[in-house]
PDB file of C-alpha atoms in Angstrom:
ATOM      1  CA  MET A 129     104.217  56.848  63.709  1.00 44.00           C
ATOM      2  CA  ALA A 130     102.529  60.273  63.553  1.00 46.00           C
ATOM      3  CA  LEU A 131     103.334  62.898  66.141  1.00 48.00           C
ATOM      4  CA  ASN A 132      99.856  62.757  67.623  1.00 54.00           C
ATOM      5  CA  GLU A 133     100.328  59.015  68.202  1.00 70.00           C
ATOM      6  CA  ILE A 134     103.358  59.450  70.438  1.00 81.00           C
ATOM      7  CA  GLY A 135     102.684  59.189  74.166  1.00 80.00           C
ATOM      8  CA  VAL A 136     104.084  61.511  76.798  1.00 82.00           C
ATOM      9  CA  ILE A 137     106.310  58.699  78.082  1.00 83.00           C
ATOM     10  CA  ALA A 138     107.506  55.493  76.475  1.00 83.00           C
ATOM     11  CA  PRO A 139     105.379  52.420  77.204  1.00 84.00           C
ATOM     12  CA  PRO A 140     106.806  49.478  79.165  1.00 84.00           C
ATOM     13  CA  ALA A 141     108.470  46.748  77.163  1.00 81.00           C
ATOM     14  CA  GLY A 142     105.942  44.627  75.323  1.00 80.00           C
ATOM     15  CA  VAL A 143     103.072  47.112  75.766  1.00 81.00           C
ATOM     16  CA  THR A 144     101.440  48.666  72.709  1.00 82.00           C
ATOM     17  CA  PRO A 145      99.636  51.952  73.446  1.00 82.00           C
ATOM     18  CA  ASP A 146      95.994  52.128  72.405  1.00 80.00           C
ATOM     19  CA  PHE A 147      95.162  55.782  71.906  1.00 82.00           C
ATOM     20  CA  ALA A 148      91.659  55.026  70.617  1.00 80.00           C
ATOM     21  CA  HIS A 149      90.644  52.853  73.581  1.00 81.00           C
ATOM     22  CA  PRO A 150      93.072  53.572  76.444  1.00 85.00           C
ATOM     23  CA  THR A 151      92.966  51.816  79.800  1.00 82.00           C
ATOM     24  CA  ARG A 152      90.972  53.925  82.288  1.00 83.00           C
ATOM     25  CA  HIS A 153      91.789  53.454  85.977  1.00 81.00           C
ATOM     26  CA  LEU A 154      88.652  53.458  88.197  1.00 81.00           C
ATOM     27  CA  HIS A 155      86.832  55.474  85.538  1.00 80.00           C
ATOM     28  CA  THR A 156      83.339  54.158  86.313  1.00 83.00           C
ATOM     29  CA  ALA A 157      83.882  54.277  90.081  1.00 84.00           C
ATOM     30  CA  ASN A 158      84.941  57.919  89.909  1.00 82.00           C
ATOM     31  CA  ARG A 159      81.948  58.922  87.815  1.00 84.00           C
ATOM     32  CA  VAL A 160      79.552  57.135  90.167  1.00 87.00           C
ATOM     33  CA  VAL A 161      81.148  58.733  93.244  1.00 86.00           C
ATOM     34  CA  VAL A 162      80.950  62.209  91.700  1.00 86.00           C
ATOM     35  CA  ILE A 163      77.312  61.893  90.652  1.00 88.00           C
ATOM     36  CA  VAL A 164      76.043  60.139  93.793  1.00 88.00           C
ATOM     37  CA  GLY A 165      78.175  62.177  96.189  1.00 86.00           C
ATOM     38  CA  THR A 166      77.261  65.540  94.690  1.00 88.00           C
ATOM     39  CA  THR A 167      73.565  64.651  94.594  1.00 90.00           C
ATOM     40  CA  ALA A 168      73.499  63.365  98.189  1.00 88.00           C
ATOM     41  CA  SER A 169      75.423  66.359  99.522  1.00 87.00           C
ATOM     42  CA  ALA A 170      73.149  68.755  97.631  1.00 91.00           C
ATOM     43  CA  ILE A 171      70.054  67.157  99.182  1.00 92.00           C
ATOM     44  CA  SER A 172      71.601  67.316 102.662  1.00 87.00           C
ATOM     45  CA  LEU A 173      72.523  70.958 102.148  1.00 90.00           C
ATOM     46  CA  LEU A 174      69.020  71.853 100.967  1.00 92.00           C
ATOM     47  CA  VAL A 175      67.534  70.159 104.041  1.00 90.00           C
ATOM     48  CA  ARG A 176      69.879  72.184 106.259  1.00 87.00           C
ATOM     49  CA  ILE A 177      69.030  75.439 104.474  1.00 91.00           C
ATOM     50  CA  TYR A 178      65.297  74.718 104.765  1.00 91.00           C
ATOM     51  CA  SER A 179      65.681  73.926 108.463  1.00 87.00           C
ATOM     52  CA  ARG A 180      67.583  77.144 109.097  1.00 87.00           C
ATOM     53  CA  LEU A 181      65.389  79.486 107.063  1.00 90.00           C
ATOM     54  CA  VAL A 182      61.930  77.971 107.596  1.00 90.00           C
ATOM     55  CA  VAL A 183      61.978  75.915 110.803  1.00 87.00           C
ATOM     56  CA  VAL A 184      64.549  77.576 113.056  1.00 82.00           C
ATOM     57  CA  ARG A 185      64.523  80.914 111.213  1.00 87.00           C
ATOM     58  CA  LYS A 186      68.046  81.653 112.296  1.00 87.00           C
ATOM     59  CA  TRP A 187      70.973  81.701 109.882  1.00 88.00           C
ATOM     60  CA  MET A 188      74.427  81.308 111.417  1.00 88.00           C
ATOM     61  CA  LEU A 189      77.970  81.923 110.222  1.00 89.00           C
ATOM     62  CA  ASP A 190      78.772  78.213 110.015  1.00 87.00           C
ATOM     63  CA  ASP A 191      75.814  77.807 107.624  1.00 90.00           C
ATOM     64  CA  THR A 192      77.318  80.372 105.253  1.00 93.00           C
ATOM     65  CA  VAL A 193      80.739  78.750 105.460  1.00 93.00           C
ATOM     66  CA  LEU A 194      79.344  75.290 104.709  1.00 91.00           C
ATOM     67  CA  VAL A 195      77.351  76.597 101.728  1.00 94.00           C
ATOM     68  CA  LEU A 196      80.544  78.113 100.325  1.00 95.00           C
ATOM     69  CA  SER A 197      82.376  74.845 100.987  1.00 94.00           C
ATOM     70  CA  TRP A 198      79.721  72.898  99.074  1.00 93.00           C
ATOM     71  CA  MET A 199      79.904  75.321  96.135  1.00 94.00           C
ATOM     72  CA  PHE A 200      83.664  74.849  95.845  1.00 95.00           C
ATOM     73  CA  ALA A 201      83.221  71.075  96.214  1.00 92.00           C
ATOM     74  CA  ALA A 202      80.558  70.972  93.487  1.00 93.00           C
ATOM     75  CA  ILE A 203      82.836  72.903  91.122  1.00 94.00           C
ATOM     76  CA  THR A 204      85.697  70.544  91.983  1.00 93.00           C
ATOM     77  CA  GLN A 205      83.637  67.462  91.212  1.00 90.00           C
ATOM     78  CA  SER A 206      82.350  68.964  87.956  1.00 90.00           C
ATOM     79  CA  VAL A 207      85.917  69.689  86.855  1.00 91.00           C
ATOM     80  CA  LEU A 208      87.061  66.180  87.789  1.00 88.00           C
ATOM     81  CA  LEU A 209      84.082  64.605  86.022  1.00 87.00           C
ATOM     82  CA  TYR A 210      85.143  66.458  82.884  1.00 89.00           C
ATOM     83  CA  GLY A 211      88.684  65.253  83.491  1.00 88.00           C
ATOM     84  CA  TYR A 212      87.638  61.587  83.688  1.00 85.00           C
ATOM     85  CA  THR A 213      85.600  61.866  80.505  1.00 84.00           C
ATOM     86  CA  HIS A 214      87.526  64.253  78.271  1.00 84.00           C
ATOM     87  CA  ALA A 215      90.929  65.104  79.748  1.00 84.00           C
ATOM     88  CA  GLY A 216      92.845  61.905  80.394  1.00 83.00           C
ATOM     89  CA  LEU A 217      92.606  61.511  84.173  1.00 86.00           C
ATOM     90  CA  GLY A 218      93.158  57.863  85.070  1.00 87.00           C
ATOM     91  CA  ILE A 219      94.824  57.024  81.729  1.00 88.00           C
ATOM     92  CA  HIS A 220      98.403  55.790  81.328  1.00 88.00           C
ATOM     93  CA  GLN A 221     100.714  58.567  80.177  1.00 89.00           C
ATOM     94  CA  TRP A 222     102.006  56.396  77.337  1.00 90.00           C
ATOM     95  CA  GLU A 223      98.438  56.426  75.981  1.00 88.00           C
ATOM     96  CA  LEU A 224      98.145  60.224  76.180  1.00 88.00           C
ATOM     97  CA  THR A 225      99.468  62.600  73.553  1.00 88.00           C
ATOM     98  CA  VAL A 226     101.197  65.771  74.713  1.00 89.00           C
ATOM     99  CA  GLU A 227      98.045  67.732  73.904  1.00 89.00           C
ATOM    100  CA  ASP A 228      95.832  65.397  75.939  1.00 90.00           C
ATOM    101  CA  TYR A 229      98.296  65.299  78.825  1.00 91.00           C
ATOM    102  CA  ASN A 230      98.460  69.098  78.930  1.00 92.00           C
ATOM    103  CA  LYS A 231      94.679  69.131  79.091  1.00 92.00           C
ATOM    104  CA  SER A 232      94.785  66.750  82.058  1.00 91.00           C
ATOM    105  CA  LEU A 233      97.293  69.038  83.807  1.00 92.00           C
ATOM    106  CA  LYS A 234      94.969  72.017  83.391  1.00 93.00           C
ATOM    107  CA  VAL A 235      92.044  70.026  84.766  1.00 92.00           C
ATOM    108  CA  LEU A 236      94.145  68.788  87.676  1.00 90.00           C
ATOM    109  CA  MET A 237      95.247  72.311  88.587  1.00 91.00           C
ATOM    110  CA  ALA A 238      91.702  73.682  88.340  1.00 93.00           C
ATOM    111  CA  GLY A 239      90.365  70.828  90.464  1.00 92.00           C
ATOM    112  CA  ALA A 240      93.072  71.216  93.102  1.00 92.00           C
ATOM    113  CA  VAL A 241      92.639  74.995  93.344  1.00 93.00           C
ATOM    114  CA  MET A 242      88.887  74.534  93.913  1.00 94.00           C
ATOM    115  CA  TYR A 243      89.238  71.535  96.238  1.00 93.00           C
ATOM    116  CA  ILE A 244      91.527  73.249  98.745  1.00 94.00           C
ATOM    117  CA  PRO A 245      88.943  75.875  99.847  1.00 94.00           C
ATOM    118  CA  ALA A 246      86.191  73.243  99.729  1.00 93.00           C
ATOM    119  CA  LEU A 247      88.084  71.088 102.211  1.00 90.00           C
ATOM    120  CA  GLY A 248      89.359  73.957 104.348  1.00 92.00           C
ATOM    121  CA  LEU A 249      86.007  75.729 104.644  1.00 93.00           C
ATOM    122  CA  SER A 250      84.290  72.505 105.710  1.00 90.00           C
ATOM    123  CA  LYS A 251      86.735  72.245 108.611  1.00 90.00           C
ATOM    124  CA  ILE A 252      86.347  75.923 109.499  1.00 92.00           C
ATOM    125  CA  GLY A 253      82.566  75.473 109.503  1.00 89.00           C
ATOM    126  CA  LEU A 254      82.917  72.649 112.022  1.00 85.00           C
ATOM    127  CA  ILE A 255      85.226  74.767 114.183  1.00 87.00           C
ATOM    128  CA  ILE A 256      82.657  77.589 114.172  1.00 86.00           C
ATOM    129  CA  LEU A 257      79.997  75.075 115.225  1.00 81.00           C
ATOM    130  CA  TYR A 258      82.174  73.949 118.140  1.00 79.00           C
ATOM    131  CA  TYR A 259      82.727  77.558 119.141  1.00 80.00           C
ATOM    132  CA  ARG A 260      79.017  78.375 118.967  1.00 76.00           C
ATOM    133  CA  LEU A 261      77.564  75.321 120.700  1.00 69.00           C
ATOM    134  CA  SER A 262      80.060  74.999 123.528  1.00 65.00           C
ATOM    135  CA  ASP A 263      80.192  77.216 126.581  1.00 63.00           C
ATOM    136  CA  MET A 264      83.954  77.018 126.661  1.00 60.00           C
ATOM    137  CA  GLN A 265      86.618  78.633 128.733  1.00 67.00           C
ATOM    138  CA  ARG A 266      88.967  81.182 127.237  1.00 73.00           C
ATOM    139  CA  SER A 267      91.668  78.542 126.757  1.00 73.00           C
ATOM    140  CA  TRP A 268      89.347  76.453 124.562  1.00 77.00           C
ATOM    141  CA  ARG A 269      88.495  79.482 122.451  1.00 79.00           C
ATOM    142  CA  ILE A 270      92.169  80.218 121.935  1.00 82.00           C
ATOM    143  CA  ILE A 271      92.694  76.610 120.847  1.00 83.00           C
ATOM    144  CA  LEU A 272      89.867  76.834 118.310  1.00 84.00           C
ATOM    145  CA  TRP A 273      91.185  80.124 116.950  1.00 87.00           C
ATOM    146  CA  SER A 274      94.591  78.455 116.609  1.00 90.00           C
ATOM    147  CA  PHE A 275      93.026  75.609 114.624  1.00 90.00           C
ATOM    148  CA  THR A 276      91.313  78.140 112.353  1.00 92.00           C
ATOM    149  CA  ILE A 277      94.571  79.979 111.703  1.00 94.00           C
ATOM    150  CA  PHE A 278      96.280  76.655 110.960  1.00 93.00           C
ATOM    151  CA  VAL A 279      93.604  75.668 108.425  1.00 94.00           C
ATOM    152  CA  ILE A 280      93.682  79.054 106.689  1.00 95.00           C
ATOM    153  CA  SER A 281      97.482  78.981 106.601  1.00 95.00           C
ATOM    154  CA  TYR A 282      97.745  75.576 104.958  1.00 91.00           C
ATOM    155  CA  MET A 283      95.001  76.548 102.495  1.00 93.00           C
ATOM    156  CA  VAL A 284      97.000  79.595 101.384  1.00 95.00           C
ATOM    157  CA  ILE A 285     100.280  77.655 101.238  1.00 95.00           C
ATOM    158  CA  LEU A 286      98.806  74.830  99.166  1.00 94.00           C
ATOM    159  CA  GLU A 287      97.122  77.264  96.770  1.00 94.00           C
ATOM    160  CA  CYS A 288     100.434  79.077  96.248  1.00 94.00           C
ATOM    161  CA  LEU A 289     102.286  75.804  95.677  1.00 93.00           C
ATOM    162  CA  PHE A 290      99.831  74.705  92.999  1.00 92.00           C
ATOM    163  CA  LEU A 291      99.631  78.107  91.298  1.00 93.00           C
ATOM    164  CA  PHE A 292     103.286  79.132  91.518  1.00 93.00           C
ATOM    165  CA  GLY A 293     105.082  75.815  91.982  1.00 91.00           C
ATOM    166  CA  CYS A 294     106.631  75.832  88.511  1.00 92.00           C
ATOM    167  CA  ASN A 295     109.297  78.017  86.940  1.00 92.00           C
ATOM    168  CA  PRO A 296     108.071  79.278  84.550  1.00 94.00           C
ATOM    169  CA  ILE A 297     104.476  79.131  85.800  1.00 93.00           C
ATOM    170  CA  GLN A 298     103.217  77.879  82.413  1.00 92.00           C
ATOM    171  CA  LYS A 299     105.225  74.697  82.929  1.00 93.00           C
ATOM    172  CA  ALA A 300     102.467  73.548  85.301  1.00 91.00           C
ATOM    173  CA  TRP A 301     100.106  72.901  82.381  1.00 91.00           C
ATOM    174  CA  ASP A 302     102.455  72.542  79.407  1.00 91.00           C
ATOM    175  CA  VAL A 303     104.873  69.628  79.561  1.00 89.00           C
ATOM    176  CA  ALA A 304     106.676  70.853  76.429  1.00 88.00           C
ATOM    177  CA  ILE A 305     107.999  73.977  78.175  1.00 91.00           C
ATOM    178  CA  GLU A 306     111.470  73.724  79.659  1.00 91.00           C
ATOM    179  CA  GLY A 307     111.616  74.374  83.388  1.00 92.00           C
ATOM    180  CA  GLN A 308     111.214  72.863  86.829  1.00 92.00           C
ATOM    181  CA  CYS A 309     108.228  72.143  89.062  1.00 92.00           C
ATOM    182  CA  ILE A 310     107.702  71.161  92.659  1.00 91.00           C
ATOM    183  CA  SER A 311     106.459  67.584  92.741  1.00 89.00           C
ATOM    184  CA  ARG A 312     102.658  67.596  92.594  1.00 89.00           C
ATOM    185  CA  ALA A 313     102.615  64.311  94.496  1.00 89.00           C
ATOM    186  CA  SER A 314     104.592  65.959  97.311  1.00 91.00           C
ATOM    187  CA  ILE A 315     102.108  68.835  97.445  1.00 91.00           C
ATOM    188  CA  PHE A 316      99.193  66.391  97.612  1.00 91.00           C
ATOM    189  CA  LEU A 317     101.014  64.454 100.335  1.00 92.00           C
ATOM    190  CA  ALA A 318     101.627  67.580 102.429  1.00 91.00           C
ATOM    191  CA  GLY A 319      98.013  68.686 102.066  1.00 90.00           C
ATOM    192  CA  THR A 320      96.693  65.242 102.962  1.00 91.00           C
ATOM    193  CA  CYS A 321      98.880  65.009 106.077  1.00 92.00           C
ATOM    194  CA  ALA A 322      97.711  68.460 107.208  1.00 91.00           C
ATOM    195  CA  SER A 323      94.110  67.417 106.606  1.00 90.00           C
ATOM    196  CA  ILE A 324      94.547  64.215 108.639  1.00 91.00           C
ATOM    197  CA  PHE A 325      96.082  66.182 111.508  1.00 91.00           C
ATOM    198  CA  ILE A 326      93.232  68.682 111.726  1.00 89.00           C
ATOM    199  CA  ASP A 327      90.624  65.895 111.307  1.00 88.00           C
ATOM    200  CA  ILE A 328      92.081  64.046 114.301  1.00 88.00           C
ATOM    201  CA  VAL A 329      92.109  67.261 116.313  1.00 86.00           C
ATOM    202  CA  LEU A 330      88.490  68.054 115.415  1.00 84.00           C
ATOM    203  CA  VAL A 331      87.359  64.564 116.435  1.00 82.00           C
ATOM    204  CA  ILE A 332      89.153  64.678 119.794  1.00 81.00           C
ATOM    205  CA  THR A 333      88.637  68.341 120.769  1.00 75.00           C
ATOM    206  CA  PRO A 334      84.886  68.284 121.563  1.00 71.00           C
ATOM    207  CA  LEU A 335      85.009  65.133 123.695  1.00 70.00           C
ATOM    208  CA  PRO A 336      85.873  66.880 127.015  1.00 69.00           C
ATOM    209  CA  VAL A 337      83.143  69.425 126.323  1.00 66.00           C
ATOM    210  CA  VAL A 338      80.547  66.736 125.575  1.00 64.00           C
ATOM    211  CA  VAL A 339      81.444  64.814 128.738  1.00 65.00           C
ATOM    212  CA  GLY A 340      80.882  67.955 130.783  1.00 64.00           C
ATOM    213  CA  LEU A 341      77.484  68.805 129.294  1.00 63.00           C
ATOM    214  CA  ASN A 342      74.550  68.847 131.711  1.00 65.00           C
ATOM    215  CA  MET A 343      72.208  66.490 129.875  1.00 63.00           C
ATOM    216  CA  ALA A 344      70.902  62.956 129.944  1.00 66.00           C
ATOM    217  CA  PRO A 345      73.444  60.233 129.050  1.00 67.00           C
ATOM    218  CA  LYS A 346      71.523  59.261 125.887  1.00 63.00           C
ATOM    219  CA  LYS A 347      71.547  62.853 124.631  1.00 60.00           C
ATOM    220  CA  ARG A 348      75.221  63.164 125.486  1.00 62.00           C
ATOM    221  CA  VAL A 349      75.955  60.079 123.371  1.00 65.00           C
ATOM    222  CA  GLY A 350      73.905  61.562 120.535  1.00 60.00           C
ATOM    223  CA  VAL A 351      75.845  64.808 120.601  1.00 62.00           C
ATOM    224  CA  ALA A 352      79.129  62.903 120.707  1.00 63.00           C
ATOM    225  CA  CYS A 353      78.056  60.889 117.655  1.00 63.00           C
ATOM    226  CA  MET A 354      77.149  64.096 115.824  1.00 61.00           C
ATOM    227  CA  PHE A 355      80.615  65.485 116.431  1.00 64.00           C
ATOM    228  CA  GLY A 356      82.064  62.098 115.560  1.00 63.00           C
ATOM    229  CA  LEU A 357      80.739  62.454 112.024  1.00 63.00           C
ATOM    230  CA  GLY A 358      83.851  64.522 111.486  1.00 66.00           C
ATOM    231  CA  GLY A 359      85.611  61.175 111.576  1.00 73.00           C
ATOM    232  CA  LEU A 360      84.221  60.453 108.103  1.00 77.00           C
ATOM    233  CA  SER A 361      86.501  63.160 106.756  1.00 80.00           C
ATOM    234  CA  LEU A 362      89.384  61.473 108.566  1.00 84.00           C
ATOM    235  CA  VAL A 363      88.606  58.178 106.830  1.00 85.00           C
ATOM    236  CA  THR A 364      88.602  59.749 103.360  1.00 85.00           C
ATOM    237  CA  SER A 365      91.811  61.638 104.167  1.00 86.00           C
ATOM    238  CA  CYS A 366      93.517  58.389 105.188  1.00 89.00           C
ATOM    239  CA  MET A 367      92.349  56.674 102.004  1.00 88.00           C
ATOM    240  CA  ARG A 368      93.646  59.624 100.009  1.00 88.00           C
ATOM    241  CA  LEU A 369      97.002  59.267 101.766  1.00 89.00           C
ATOM    242  CA  VAL A 370      97.180  55.598 100.769  1.00 89.00           C
ATOM    243  CA  SER A 371      96.585  56.541  97.126  1.00 88.00           C
ATOM    244  CA  VAL A 372      99.007  59.502  97.143  1.00 89.00           C
ATOM    245  CA  VAL A 373     102.075  57.611  98.396  1.00 89.00           C
ATOM    246  CA  PRO A 374     102.467  55.480  95.214  1.00 87.00           C
ATOM    247  CA  MET A 375     102.464  58.702  93.171  1.00 87.00           C
ATOM    248  CA  LEU A 376     105.789  59.627  94.765  1.00 86.00           C
ATOM    249  CA  HIS A 377     107.511  56.725  93.014  1.00 86.00           C
ATOM    250  CA  THR A 378     105.990  56.673  89.524  1.00 84.00           C
ATOM    251  CA  ASN A 379     106.316  58.556  86.253  1.00 84.00           C
ATOM    252  CA  ASP A 380     102.782  57.508  85.296  1.00 86.00           C
ATOM    253  CA  GLU A 381     101.064  60.193  87.358  1.00 86.00           C
ATOM    254  CA  SER A 382      97.936  60.565  85.231  1.00 87.00           C
ATOM    255  CA  TYR A 383      97.038  56.882  85.768  1.00 86.00           C
ATOM    256  CA  ARG A 384      97.629  57.009  89.531  1.00 86.00           C
ATOM    257  CA  LEU A 385      95.416  60.085  89.790  1.00 84.00           C
ATOM    258  CA  GLY A 386      92.446  57.839  89.059  1.00 82.00           C
ATOM    259  CA  ALA A 387      92.778  56.365  92.562  1.00 82.00           C
ATOM    260  CA  MET A 388      93.619  59.590  94.385  1.00 84.00           C
ATOM    261  CA  VAL A 389      90.798  61.765  93.062  1.00 82.00           C
ATOM    262  CA  LEU A 390      88.333  59.045  94.052  1.00 78.00           C
ATOM    263  CA  TRP A 391      88.801  60.316  97.633  1.00 79.00           C
ATOM    264  CA  MET A 392      88.644  64.042  96.894  1.00 75.00           C
TER     265      MET A 392
END
């Protein structure tokens, strides 16, 4: 067997690797989600920008933050789309050569580094919206500032873990280099748990404010539903958690990533 036909790990007993036509986990689903999700979010963002610049004629800080969040998200999805198609994401490691697996590691790192600010900025944008729309007491403002500091802190920590989590650093994208790395699955798990926590907080926090608003009951329900849209992020975070946990107990990480990145 030629060197380029040897997988990163040995296949299970009775399994013959197919390097020409490897098994791809959720390959089509991931591509559809990337294309449809990016297109839908782009249309929504353009509608928001048009509303702000043409209709309302007032651009706010949360608008800038959300635009930046979308830009990072679009880059993330583009990187992952390349990963599904050309870099081995969602393929069993016994059907990936060392060269292909290293390529998947580079794509994974690039996607993770871009995804962290995309996710964090979207939450900060929502916090800014809460701060701007609510006539809150000083205690509420302190709470929101605390949430912002928490989000920024876990963004910085996660970025550092992905960028500097290996010794030597090059080990993160080259499996042939001797060294040690912090478990990527553990980093994903920590980030997902932090995301779930802040999502729950952002869903619950505005409820007392909405209840106290001086408006008709129907409008109050409408505002509550608008804030409740933040719960969609909570749903995706929970689904991501479900897909991350199996990664803690497998040596076939590239295949399991097919399920996890579906919810990024």
